[in-house]
Amino acid sequence: VGTPEDILNKPSNEYVQKFVEDVDVSKVLAAEDIMIKPITLDYKKDGARVGLRAMEKEGVSSVFVVDRGRHLVGYVLADDLSELVKKGETNVEEYIHKDVVTVKPDEKVNKIFPHVAGAKVPVAVVDDENKLKGIIIRGSVLSALARGGAEDVESE
């Protein structure tokens, strides 16, 4: 027996394949099944240059900000960090955006999709202690839905 994603994507036999062929994956897959490892910045330790280098290396325009315990604080944008570097400043605290969309690891994709579709930064996956576990990008959701042929991601 595998994970829900394994069973849907690689059925072990013809019987299982027949059983899962009409399953709406958006109601089976959860955030933890499609999340990816986040790029983070420890706002008490790391400065603007560290954040910019991490973004450049990964080809992204935002990075999530955490404290030393990996609790989510917010996110910063490359433009803001670039401005800080130009000013010769390092403290990112005043540029942290707090309007982060968060979901729990067990939240189903059909509930997540509306958040991801309208978000300007990835959706953060956090546990009950608000520790950042992963992020969900639009492409991860769309890829999961395409693999499973989900029809209506907003229905239950």
PDB file of N, CA and C in Angstrom, residues 1-91:
ATOM      1  N   VAL A   1       0.853  -1.177   0.000  1.00  0.00           N
ATOM      2  CA  VAL A   1       0.000   0.000   0.000  1.00  0.00           C
ATOM      3  C   VAL A   1       0.895   1.234   0.000  1.00  0.00           C
ATOM      4  N   GLY A   2       0.556   2.208  -0.852  1.00  0.00           N
ATOM      5  CA  GLY A   2       1.344   3.423  -0.952  1.00  0.00           C
ATOM      6  C   GLY A   2       0.576   4.633  -0.468  1.00  0.00           C
ATOM      7  N   THR A   3       1.138   5.790  -0.759  1.00  0.00           N
ATOM      8  CA  THR A   3       0.462   7.039  -0.426  1.00  0.00           C
ATOM      9  C   THR A   3      -0.709   7.223  -1.383  1.00  0.00           C
ATOM     10  N   PRO A   4      -1.652   8.108  -1.056  1.00  0.00           N
ATOM     11  CA  PRO A   4      -2.754   8.357  -1.995  1.00  0.00           C
ATOM     12  C   PRO A   4      -2.250   8.737  -3.385  1.00  0.00           C
ATOM     13  N   GLU A   5      -1.186   9.543  -3.429  1.00  0.00           N
ATOM     14  CA  GLU A   5      -0.638   9.955  -4.722  1.00  0.00           C
ATOM     15  C   GLU A   5      -0.068   8.758  -5.480  1.00  0.00           C
ATOM     16  N   ASP A   6       0.630   7.860  -4.766  1.00  0.00           N
ATOM     17  CA  ASP A   6       1.173   6.652  -5.406  1.00  0.00           C
ATOM     18  C   ASP A   6       0.061   5.796  -5.998  1.00  0.00           C
ATOM     19  N   ILE A   7      -0.985   5.602  -5.232  1.00  0.00           N
ATOM     20  CA  ILE A   7      -2.097   4.754  -5.688  1.00  0.00           C
ATOM     21  C   ILE A   7      -2.764   5.349  -6.920  1.00  0.00           C
ATOM     22  N   LEU A   8      -2.927   6.671  -6.932  1.00  0.00           N
ATOM     23  CA  LEU A   8      -3.562   7.324  -8.081  1.00  0.00           C
ATOM     24  C   LEU A   8      -2.666   7.330  -9.310  1.00  0.00           C
ATOM     25  N   ASN A   9      -1.386   7.579  -9.113  1.00  0.00           N
ATOM     26  CA  ASN A   9      -0.466   7.716 -10.244  1.00  0.00           C
ATOM     27  C   ASN A   9       0.127   6.405 -10.734  1.00  0.00           C
ATOM     28  N   LYS A  10       0.271   5.446  -9.840  1.00  0.00           N
ATOM     29  CA  LYS A  10       0.873   4.155 -10.213  1.00  0.00           C
ATOM     30  C   LYS A  10       0.072   3.010  -9.606  1.00  0.00           C
ATOM     31  N   PRO A  11      -1.137   2.781 -10.087  1.00  0.00           N
ATOM     32  CA  PRO A  11      -1.945   1.686  -9.528  1.00  0.00           C
ATOM     33  C   PRO A  11      -1.185   0.363  -9.637  1.00  0.00           C
ATOM     34  N   SER A  12      -1.283  -0.449  -8.592  1.00  0.00           N
ATOM     35  CA  SER A  12      -0.506  -1.692  -8.535  1.00  0.00           C
ATOM     36  C   SER A  12      -1.000  -2.771  -9.486  1.00  0.00           C
ATOM     37  N   ASN A  13      -2.268  -2.694  -9.881  1.00  0.00           N
ATOM     38  CA  ASN A  13      -2.792  -3.688 -10.826  1.00  0.00           C
ATOM     39  C   ASN A  13      -3.996  -3.115 -11.570  1.00  0.00           C
ATOM     40  N   GLU A  14      -4.537  -3.892 -12.468  1.00  0.00           N
ATOM     41  CA  GLU A  14      -5.652  -3.436 -13.305  1.00  0.00           C
ATOM     42  C   GLU A  14      -6.902  -3.127 -12.479  1.00  0.00           C
ATOM     43  N   TYR A  15      -7.141  -3.920 -11.445  1.00  0.00           N
ATOM     44  CA  TYR A  15      -8.307  -3.702 -10.583  1.00  0.00           C
ATOM     45  C   TYR A  15      -8.223  -2.330  -9.907  1.00  0.00           C
ATOM     46  N   VAL A  16      -7.063  -2.025  -9.342  1.00  0.00           N
ATOM     47  CA  VAL A  16      -6.868  -0.734  -8.675  1.00  0.00           C
ATOM     48  C   VAL A  16      -6.957   0.392  -9.695  1.00  0.00           C
ATOM     49  N   GLN A  17      -6.387   0.188 -10.868  1.00  0.00           N
ATOM     50  CA  GLN A  17      -6.438   1.200 -11.923  1.00  0.00           C
ATOM     51  C   GLN A  17      -7.883   1.516 -12.289  1.00  0.00           C
ATOM     52  N   LYS A  18      -8.701   0.502 -12.448  1.00  0.00           N
ATOM     53  CA  LYS A  18     -10.114   0.686 -12.791  1.00  0.00           C
ATOM     54  C   LYS A  18     -10.833   1.433 -11.661  1.00  0.00           C
ATOM     55  N   PHE A  19     -10.492   1.076 -10.428  1.00  0.00           N
ATOM     56  CA  PHE A  19     -11.135   1.667  -9.260  1.00  0.00           C
ATOM     57  C   PHE A  19     -10.840   3.165  -9.139  1.00  0.00           C
ATOM     58  N   VAL A  20      -9.607   3.571  -9.450  1.00  0.00           N
ATOM     59  CA  VAL A  20      -9.210   4.968  -9.240  1.00  0.00           C
ATOM     60  C   VAL A  20      -9.319   5.845 -10.482  1.00  0.00           C
ATOM     61  N   GLU A  21      -9.697   5.284 -11.619  1.00  0.00           N
ATOM     62  CA  GLU A  21      -9.652   6.078 -12.853  1.00  0.00           C
ATOM     63  C   GLU A  21     -10.594   7.276 -12.855  1.00  0.00           C
ATOM     64  N   ASP A  22     -11.685   7.224 -12.117  1.00  0.00           N
ATOM     65  CA  ASP A  22     -12.614   8.353 -12.078  1.00  0.00           C
ATOM     66  C   ASP A  22     -12.532   9.154 -10.781  1.00  0.00           C
ATOM     67  N   VAL A  23     -11.502   8.929 -10.001  1.00  0.00           N
ATOM     68  CA  VAL A  23     -11.347   9.632  -8.731  1.00  0.00           C
ATOM     69  C   VAL A  23     -10.907  11.072  -8.989  1.00  0.00           C
ATOM     70  N   ASP A  24     -11.542  12.004  -8.313  1.00  0.00           N
ATOM     71  CA  ASP A  24     -11.166  13.416  -8.393  1.00  0.00           C
ATOM     72  C   ASP A  24      -9.984  13.633  -7.449  1.00  0.00           C
ATOM     73  N   VAL A  25      -8.786  13.758  -8.003  1.00  0.00           N
ATOM     74  CA  VAL A  25      -7.582  13.874  -7.175  1.00  0.00           C
ATOM     75  C   VAL A  25      -7.591  15.114  -6.297  1.00  0.00           C
ATOM     76  N   SER A  26      -8.333  16.121  -6.675  1.00  0.00           N
ATOM     77  CA  SER A  26      -8.368  17.338  -5.866  1.00  0.00           C
ATOM     78  C   SER A  26      -9.016  17.088  -4.510  1.00  0.00           C
ATOM     79  N   LYS A  27      -9.775  15.999  -4.400  1.00  0.00           N
ATOM     80  CA  LYS A  27     -10.410  15.653  -3.126  1.00  0.00           C
ATOM     81  C   LYS A  27      -9.619  14.596  -2.364  1.00  0.00           C
ATOM     82  N   VAL A  28      -8.568  14.079  -2.971  1.00  0.00           N
ATOM     83  CA  VAL A  28      -7.755  13.036  -2.343  1.00  0.00           C
ATOM     84  C   VAL A  28      -6.396  13.582  -1.921  1.00  0.00           C
ATOM     85  N   LEU A  29      -5.749  14.311  -2.818  1.00  0.00           N
ATOM     86  CA  LEU A  29      -4.423  14.851  -2.515  1.00  0.00           C
ATOM     87  C   LEU A  29      -4.525  16.013  -1.533  1.00  0.00           C
ATOM     88  N   ALA A  30      -3.565  16.074  -0.634  1.00  0.00           N
ATOM     89  CA  ALA A  30      -3.519  17.132   0.371  1.00  0.00           C
ATOM     90  C   ALA A  30      -2.310  18.032   0.123  1.00  0.00           C
ATOM     91  N   ALA A  31      -2.273  19.128   0.854  1.00  0.00           N
ATOM     92  CA  ALA A  31      -1.169  20.086   0.734  1.00  0.00           C
ATOM     93  C   ALA A  31       0.180  19.397   0.881  1.00  0.00           C
ATOM     94  N   GLU A  32       0.292  18.488   1.847  1.00  0.00           N
ATOM     95  CA  GLU A  32       1.575  17.823   2.084  1.00  0.00           C
ATOM     96  C   GLU A  32       2.006  16.940   0.916  1.00  0.00           C
ATOM     97  N   ASP A  33       1.066  16.553   0.062  1.00  0.00           N
ATOM     98  CA  ASP A  33       1.390  15.729  -1.105  1.00  0.00           C
ATOM     99  C   ASP A  33       1.985  16.542  -2.253  1.00  0.00           C
ATOM    100  N   ILE A  34       1.706  17.832  -2.277  1.00  0.00           N
ATOM    101  CA  ILE A  34       2.154  18.653  -3.410  1.00  0.00           C
ATOM    102  C   ILE A  34       3.069  19.805  -3.012  1.00  0.00           C
ATOM    103  N   MET A  35       3.326  19.965  -1.712  1.00  0.00           N
ATOM    104  CA  MET A  35       4.181  21.074  -1.275  1.00  0.00           C
ATOM    105  C   MET A  35       5.631  20.795  -1.640  1.00  0.00           C
ATOM    106  N   ILE A  36       6.377  21.891  -1.744  1.00  0.00           N
ATOM    107  CA  ILE A  36       7.810  21.792  -2.000  1.00  0.00           C
ATOM    108  C   ILE A  36       8.555  22.483  -0.864  1.00  0.00           C
ATOM    109  N   LYS A  37       9.844  22.227  -0.788  1.00  0.00           N
ATOM    110  CA  LYS A  37      10.662  22.820   0.270  1.00  0.00           C
ATOM    111  C   LYS A  37      10.762  24.327   0.054  1.00  0.00           C
ATOM    112  N   PRO A  38      10.506  25.101   1.104  1.00  0.00           N
ATOM    113  CA  PRO A  38      10.564  26.558   0.951  1.00  0.00           C
ATOM    114  C   PRO A  38      11.974  27.115   1.083  1.00  0.00           C
ATOM    115  N   ILE A  39      12.186  28.244   0.447  1.00  0.00           N
ATOM    116  CA  ILE A  39      13.403  29.020   0.647  1.00  0.00           C
ATOM    117  C   ILE A  39      13.057  29.979   1.782  1.00  0.00           C
ATOM    118  N   THR A  40      13.878  30.016   2.817  1.00  0.00           N
ATOM    119  CA  THR A  40      13.541  30.847   3.968  1.00  0.00           C
ATOM    120  C   THR A  40      14.675  31.792   4.332  1.00  0.00           C
ATOM    121  N   LEU A  41      14.301  32.803   5.088  1.00  0.00           N
ATOM    122  CA  LEU A  41      15.222  33.807   5.587  1.00  0.00           C
ATOM    123  C   LEU A  41      14.940  33.952   7.076  1.00  0.00           C
ATOM    124  N   ASP A  42      15.942  33.784   7.919  1.00  0.00           N
ATOM    125  CA  ASP A  42      15.794  33.991   9.360  1.00  0.00           C
ATOM    126  C   ASP A  42      15.989  35.484   9.600  1.00  0.00           C
ATOM    127  N   TYR A  43      14.901  36.182   9.904  1.00  0.00           N
ATOM    128  CA  TYR A  43      14.974  37.642   9.947  1.00  0.00           C
ATOM    129  C   TYR A  43      15.838  38.181  11.083  1.00  0.00           C
ATOM    130  N   LYS A  44      16.106  37.398  12.088  1.00  0.00           N
ATOM    131  CA  LYS A  44      16.971  37.860  13.184  1.00  0.00           C
ATOM    132  C   LYS A  44      18.449  37.665  12.849  1.00  0.00           C
ATOM    133  N   LYS A  45      18.727  36.751  11.924  1.00  0.00           N
ATOM    134  CA  LYS A  45      20.115  36.394  11.621  1.00  0.00           C
ATOM    135  C   LYS A  45      20.543  36.836  10.222  1.00  0.00           C
ATOM    136  N   ASP A  46      19.689  36.613   9.232  1.00  0.00           N
ATOM    137  CA  ASP A  46      20.046  36.868   7.836  1.00  0.00           C
ATOM    138  C   ASP A  46      19.670  38.286   7.415  1.00  0.00           C
ATOM    139  N   GLY A  47      20.471  38.856   6.558  1.00  0.00           N
ATOM    140  CA  GLY A  47      20.204  40.199   6.069  1.00  0.00           C
ATOM    141  C   GLY A  47      19.667  40.205   4.651  1.00  0.00           C
ATOM    142  N   ALA A  48      19.527  41.400   4.105  1.00  0.00           N
ATOM    143  CA  ALA A  48      18.962  41.589   2.771  1.00  0.00           C
ATOM    144  C   ALA A  48      19.792  40.901   1.690  1.00  0.00           C
ATOM    145  N   ARG A  49      21.105  40.989   1.781  1.00  0.00           N
ATOM    146  CA  ARG A  49      21.967  40.355   0.763  1.00  0.00           C
ATOM    147  C   ARG A  49      21.799  38.836   0.747  1.00  0.00           C
ATOM    148  N   VAL A  50      21.701  38.238   1.911  1.00  0.00           N
ATOM    149  CA  VAL A  50      21.506  36.783   2.007  1.00  0.00           C
ATOM    150  C   VAL A  50      20.194  36.402   1.327  1.00  0.00           C
ATOM    151  N   GLY A  51      19.152  37.167   1.603  1.00  0.00           N
ATOM    152  CA  GLY A  51      17.853  36.908   0.982  1.00  0.00           C
ATOM    153  C   GLY A  51      17.892  37.048  -0.529  1.00  0.00           C
ATOM    154  N   LEU A  52      18.533  38.107  -1.003  1.00  0.00           N
ATOM    155  CA  LEU A  52      18.638  38.317  -2.453  1.00  0.00           C
ATOM    156  C   LEU A  52      19.425  37.203  -3.133  1.00  0.00           C
ATOM    157  N   ARG A  53      20.523  36.785  -2.506  1.00  0.00           N
ATOM    158  CA  ARG A  53      21.317  35.688  -3.080  1.00  0.00           C
ATOM    159  C   ARG A  53      20.502  34.402  -3.164  1.00  0.00           C
ATOM    160  N   ALA A  54      19.744  34.111  -2.122  1.00  0.00           N
ATOM    161  CA  ALA A  54      18.914  32.897  -2.114  1.00  0.00           C
ATOM    162  C   ALA A  54      17.865  32.959  -3.221  1.00  0.00           C
ATOM    163  N   MET A  55      17.246  34.122  -3.392  1.00  0.00           N
ATOM    164  CA  MET A  55      16.230  34.284  -4.440  1.00  0.00           C
ATOM    165  C   MET A  55      16.847  34.140  -5.822  1.00  0.00           C
ATOM    166  N   GLU A  56      18.011  34.757  -6.011  1.00  0.00           N
ATOM    167  CA  GLU A  56      18.684  34.676  -7.309  1.00  0.00           C
ATOM    168  C   GLU A  56      19.053  33.227  -7.632  1.00  0.00           C
ATOM    169  N   LYS A  57      19.595  32.534  -6.641  1.00  0.00           N
ATOM    170  CA  LYS A  57      20.004  31.139  -6.835  1.00  0.00           C
ATOM    171  C   LYS A  57      18.821  30.256  -7.234  1.00  0.00           C
ATOM    172  N   GLU A  58      17.668  30.493  -6.619  1.00  0.00           N
ATOM    173  CA  GLU A  58      16.488  29.661  -6.868  1.00  0.00           C
ATOM    174  C   GLU A  58      15.582  30.205  -7.970  1.00  0.00           C
ATOM    175  N   GLY A  59      15.862  31.408  -8.455  1.00  0.00           N
ATOM    176  CA  GLY A  59      15.053  31.987  -9.523  1.00  0.00           C
ATOM    177  C   GLY A  59      13.660  32.387  -9.079  1.00  0.00           C
ATOM    178  N   VAL A  60      13.555  32.917  -7.860  1.00  0.00           N
ATOM    179  CA  VAL A  60      12.262  33.342  -7.327  1.00  0.00           C
ATOM    180  C   VAL A  60      12.316  34.820  -6.956  1.00  0.00           C
ATOM    181  N   SER A  61      11.152  35.420  -6.765  1.00  0.00           N
ATOM    182  CA  SER A  61      11.102  36.851  -6.465  1.00  0.00           C
ATOM    183  C   SER A  61      10.591  37.153  -5.058  1.00  0.00           C
ATOM    184  N   SER A  62      10.418  36.114  -4.255  1.00  0.00           N
ATOM    185  CA  SER A  62      10.025  36.304  -2.863  1.00  0.00           C
ATOM    186  C   SER A  62      10.614  35.171  -2.037  1.00  0.00           C
ATOM    187  N   VAL A  63      10.723  35.423  -0.741  1.00  0.00           N
ATOM    188  CA  VAL A  63      11.230  34.400   0.174  1.00  0.00           C
ATOM    189  C   VAL A  63      10.442  34.513   1.477  1.00  0.00           C
ATOM    190  N   PHE A  64      10.155  33.359   2.078  1.00  0.00           N
ATOM    191  CA  PHE A  64       9.430  33.365   3.342  1.00  0.00           C
ATOM    192  C   PHE A  64      10.385  33.661   4.487  1.00  0.00           C
ATOM    193  N   VAL A  65       9.886  34.409   5.454  1.00  0.00           N
ATOM    194  CA  VAL A  65      10.673  34.816   6.608  1.00  0.00           C
ATOM    195  C   VAL A  65      10.209  34.002   7.815  1.00  0.00           C
ATOM    196  N   VAL A  66      11.176  33.430   8.513  1.00  0.00           N
ATOM    197  CA  VAL A  66      10.885  32.628   9.701  1.00  0.00           C
ATOM    198  C   VAL A  66      11.758  33.104  10.856  1.00  0.00           C
ATOM    199  N   ASP A  67      11.374  32.699  12.067  1.00  0.00           N
ATOM    200  CA  ASP A  67      12.251  32.947  13.207  1.00  0.00           C
ATOM    201  C   ASP A  67      13.142  31.723  13.395  1.00  0.00           C
ATOM    202  N   ARG A  68      13.941  31.730  14.417  1.00  0.00           N
ATOM    203  CA  ARG A  68      14.889  30.619  14.624  1.00  0.00           C
ATOM    204  C   ARG A  68      14.197  29.283  14.842  1.00  0.00           C
ATOM    205  N   GLY A  69      12.961  29.301  15.301  1.00  0.00           N
ATOM    206  CA  GLY A  69      12.199  28.071  15.502  1.00  0.00           C
ATOM    207  C   GLY A  69      11.410  27.657  14.271  1.00  0.00           C
ATOM    208  N   ARG A  70      11.652  28.323  13.154  1.00  0.00           N
ATOM    209  CA  ARG A  70      10.976  28.089  11.863  1.00  0.00           C
ATOM    210  C   ARG A  70       9.489  28.462  11.894  1.00  0.00           C
ATOM    211  N   HIS A  71       9.093  29.321  12.832  1.00  0.00           N
ATOM    212  CA  HIS A  71       7.727  29.833  12.851  1.00  0.00           C
ATOM    213  C   HIS A  71       7.607  30.891  11.759  1.00  0.00           C
ATOM    214  N   LEU A  72       6.537  30.820  11.008  1.00  0.00           N
ATOM    215  CA  LEU A  72       6.333  31.747   9.898  1.00  0.00           C
ATOM    216  C   LEU A  72       6.090  33.159  10.411  1.00  0.00           C
ATOM    217  N   VAL A  73       6.836  34.101   9.867  1.00  0.00           N
ATOM    218  CA  VAL A  73       6.692  35.509  10.226  1.00  0.00           C
ATOM    219  C   VAL A  73       6.023  36.269   9.085  1.00  0.00           C
ATOM    220  N   GLY A  74       6.360  35.933   7.834  1.00  0.00           N
ATOM    221  CA  GLY A  74       5.810  36.614   6.668  1.00  0.00           C
ATOM    222  C   GLY A  74       6.659  36.297   5.447  1.00  0.00           C
ATOM    223  N   TYR A  75       6.728  37.259   4.535  1.00  0.00           N
ATOM    224  CA  TYR A  75       7.573  37.093   3.349  1.00  0.00           C
ATOM    225  C   TYR A  75       8.138  38.447   2.958  1.00  0.00           C
ATOM    226  N   VAL A  76       9.213  38.414   2.194  1.00  0.00           N
ATOM    227  CA  VAL A  76       9.796  39.637   1.640  1.00  0.00           C
ATOM    228  C   VAL A  76       9.940  39.462   0.139  1.00  0.00           C
ATOM    229  N   LEU A  77       9.900  40.584  -0.558  1.00  0.00           N
ATOM    230  CA  LEU A  77      10.012  40.592  -2.015  1.00  0.00           C
ATOM    231  C   LEU A  77      11.412  41.023  -2.440  1.00  0.00           C
ATOM    232  N   ALA A  78      11.844  40.536  -3.576  1.00  0.00           N
ATOM    233  CA  ALA A  78      13.167  40.871  -4.102  1.00  0.00           C
ATOM    234  C   ALA A  78      13.328  42.377  -4.268  1.00  0.00           C
ATOM    235  N   ASP A  79      12.297  43.053  -4.747  1.00  0.00           N
ATOM    236  CA  ASP A  79      12.378  44.507  -4.939  1.00  0.00           C
ATOM    237  C   ASP A  79      12.682  45.222  -3.622  1.00  0.00           C
ATOM    238  N   ASP A  80      12.037  44.778  -2.548  1.00  0.00           N
ATOM    239  CA  ASP A  80      12.264  45.396  -1.237  1.00  0.00           C
ATOM    240  C   ASP A  80      13.685  45.143  -0.746  1.00  0.00           C
ATOM    241  N   LEU A  81      14.151  43.916  -0.903  1.00  0.00           N
ATOM    242  CA  LEU A  81      15.510  43.595  -0.456  1.00  0.00           C
ATOM    243  C   LEU A  81      16.546  44.341  -1.288  1.00  0.00           C
ATOM    244  N   SER A  82      16.292  44.474  -2.569  1.00  0.00           N
ATOM    245  CA  SER A  82      17.188  45.216  -3.447  1.00  0.00           C
ATOM    246  C   SER A  82      17.287  46.671  -2.992  1.00  0.00           C
ATOM    247  N   GLU A  83      16.161  47.236  -2.622  1.00  0.00           N
ATOM    248  CA  GLU A  83      16.121  48.618  -2.122  1.00  0.00           C
ATOM    249  C   GLU A  83      16.945  48.748  -0.843  1.00  0.00           C
ATOM    250  N   LEU A  84      16.816  47.773   0.046  1.00  0.00           N
ATOM    251  CA  LEU A  84      17.598  47.783   1.285  1.00  0.00           C
ATOM    252  C   LEU A  84      19.095  47.744   1.003  1.00  0.00           C
ATOM    253  N   VAL A  85      19.496  46.877   0.080  1.00  0.00           N
ATOM    254  CA  VAL A  85      20.912  46.747  -0.272  1.00  0.00           C
ATOM    255  C   VAL A  85      21.429  48.061  -0.847  1.00  0.00           C
ATOM    256  N   LYS A  86      20.639  48.698  -1.713  1.00  0.00           N
ATOM    257  CA  LYS A  86      21.048  49.990  -2.296  1.00  0.00           C
ATOM    258  C   LYS A  86      21.260  51.048  -1.219  1.00  0.00           C
ATOM    259  N   LYS A  87      20.427  51.006  -0.176  1.00  0.00           N
ATOM    260  CA  LYS A  87      20.536  51.962   0.927  1.00  0.00           C
ATOM    261  C   LYS A  87      21.664  51.598   1.893  1.00  0.00           C
ATOM    262  N   GLY A  88      22.237  50.408   1.708  1.00  0.00           N
ATOM    263  CA  GLY A  88      23.286  49.954   2.610  1.00  0.00           C
ATOM    264  C   GLY A  88      22.751  49.416   3.925  1.00  0.00           C
ATOM    265  N   GLU A  89      21.476  49.085   3.955  1.00  0.00           N
ATOM    266  CA  GLU A  89      20.852  48.560   5.170  1.00  0.00           C
ATOM    267  C   GLU A  89      20.730  47.042   5.072  1.00  0.00           C
ATOM    268  N   THR A  90      20.619  46.401   6.223  1.00  0.00           N
ATOM    269  CA  THR A  90      20.522  44.940   6.219  1.00  0.00           C
ATOM    270  C   THR A  90      19.262  44.412   6.894  1.00  0.00           C
ATOM    271  N   ASN A  91      18.691  45.164   7.819  1.00  0.00           N
ATOM    272  CA  ASN A  91      17.546  44.689   8.595  1.00  0.00           C
ATOM    273  C   ASN A  91      16.285  44.620   7.732  1.00  0.00           C
TER     274      ASN A  91
END
